[in-house]
PDB file of C-alpha atoms in Angstrom:
ATOM      1  CA  MET A1349     -22.398  60.597 -62.134  1.00  0.00           C
ATOM      2  CA  LEU A1350     -19.360  62.407 -60.724  1.00  0.00           C
ATOM      3  CA  ILE A1351     -20.173  61.387 -57.138  1.00  0.00           C
ATOM      4  CA  ARG A1352     -20.547  57.803 -58.317  1.00  0.00           C
ATOM      5  CA  PHE A1353     -17.164  57.923 -60.038  1.00  0.00           C
ATOM      6  CA  GLN A1354     -15.582  59.361 -56.892  1.00  0.00           C
ATOM      7  CA  LYS A1355     -17.067  56.543 -54.827  1.00  0.00           C
ATOM      8  CA  ILE A1356     -15.703  53.932 -57.247  1.00  0.00           C
ATOM      9  CA  ARG A1357     -12.283  55.581 -57.146  1.00  0.00           C
ATOM     10  CA  ASN A1358     -12.321  55.572 -53.339  1.00  0.00           C
ATOM     11  CA  TRP A1359     -13.227  51.868 -53.358  1.00  0.00           C
ATOM     12  CA  TYR A1360     -10.453  51.131 -55.862  1.00  0.00           C
ATOM     13  CA  SER A1361      -7.837  52.942 -53.775  1.00  0.00           C
ATOM     14  CA  ALA A1362      -9.018  51.180 -50.601  1.00  0.00           C
ATOM     15  CA  ILE A1363      -8.850  47.776 -52.310  1.00  0.00           C
ATOM     16  CA  SER A1364      -5.356  48.459 -53.658  1.00  0.00           C
ATOM     17  CA  GLN A1365      -4.187  49.545 -50.191  1.00  0.00           C
ATOM     18  CA  ILE A1366      -5.642  46.365 -48.666  1.00  0.00           C
ATOM     19  CA  ARG A1367      -3.886  44.282 -51.335  1.00  0.00           C
ATOM     20  CA  VAL A1368      -0.557  45.958 -50.552  1.00  0.00           C
ATOM     21  CA  LEU A1369      -1.088  45.370 -46.828  1.00  0.00           C
ATOM     22  CA  LEU A1370      -1.975  41.698 -47.381  1.00  0.00           C
ATOM     23  CA  CYS A1371       1.078  41.206 -49.599  1.00  0.00           C
ATOM     24  CA  PHE A1372       3.293  42.798 -46.939  1.00  0.00           C
ATOM     25  CA  LEU A1373       1.789  40.633 -44.184  1.00  0.00           C
ATOM     26  CA  TRP A1374       2.193  37.499 -46.316  1.00  0.00           C
ATOM     27  CA  ARG A1375       5.871  38.291 -46.958  1.00  0.00           C
ATOM     28  CA  LEU A1376       6.449  38.989 -43.276  1.00  0.00           C
ATOM     29  CA  GLN A1377       4.751  35.710 -42.338  1.00  0.00           C
ATOM     30  CA  SER A1378       6.765  33.696 -44.873  1.00  0.00           C
ATOM     31  CA  THR A1379      10.072  35.228 -43.768  1.00  0.00           C
ATOM     32  CA  LEU A1380       9.262  34.502 -40.118  1.00  0.00           C
ATOM     33  CA  PHE A1381       8.158  30.976 -41.011  1.00  0.00           C
ATOM     34  CA  PHE A1382      11.326  30.226 -42.991  1.00  0.00           C
ATOM     35  CA  SER A1383      13.610  31.774 -40.362  1.00  0.00           C
ATOM     36  CA  ASN A1384      12.094  29.461 -37.724  1.00  0.00           C
ATOM     37  CA  TRP A1385      13.173  26.369 -39.680  1.00  0.00           C
TER      38      TRP A1385
END
């Protein structure tokens, strides 16, 4: 049970990190796109 919970927590942290990275990349892309106009 505890190992399972740890695995879920690791997955959750990984997913949140990926979401933050995607958000950062999206912002960077939009700023570059709008600056090129």
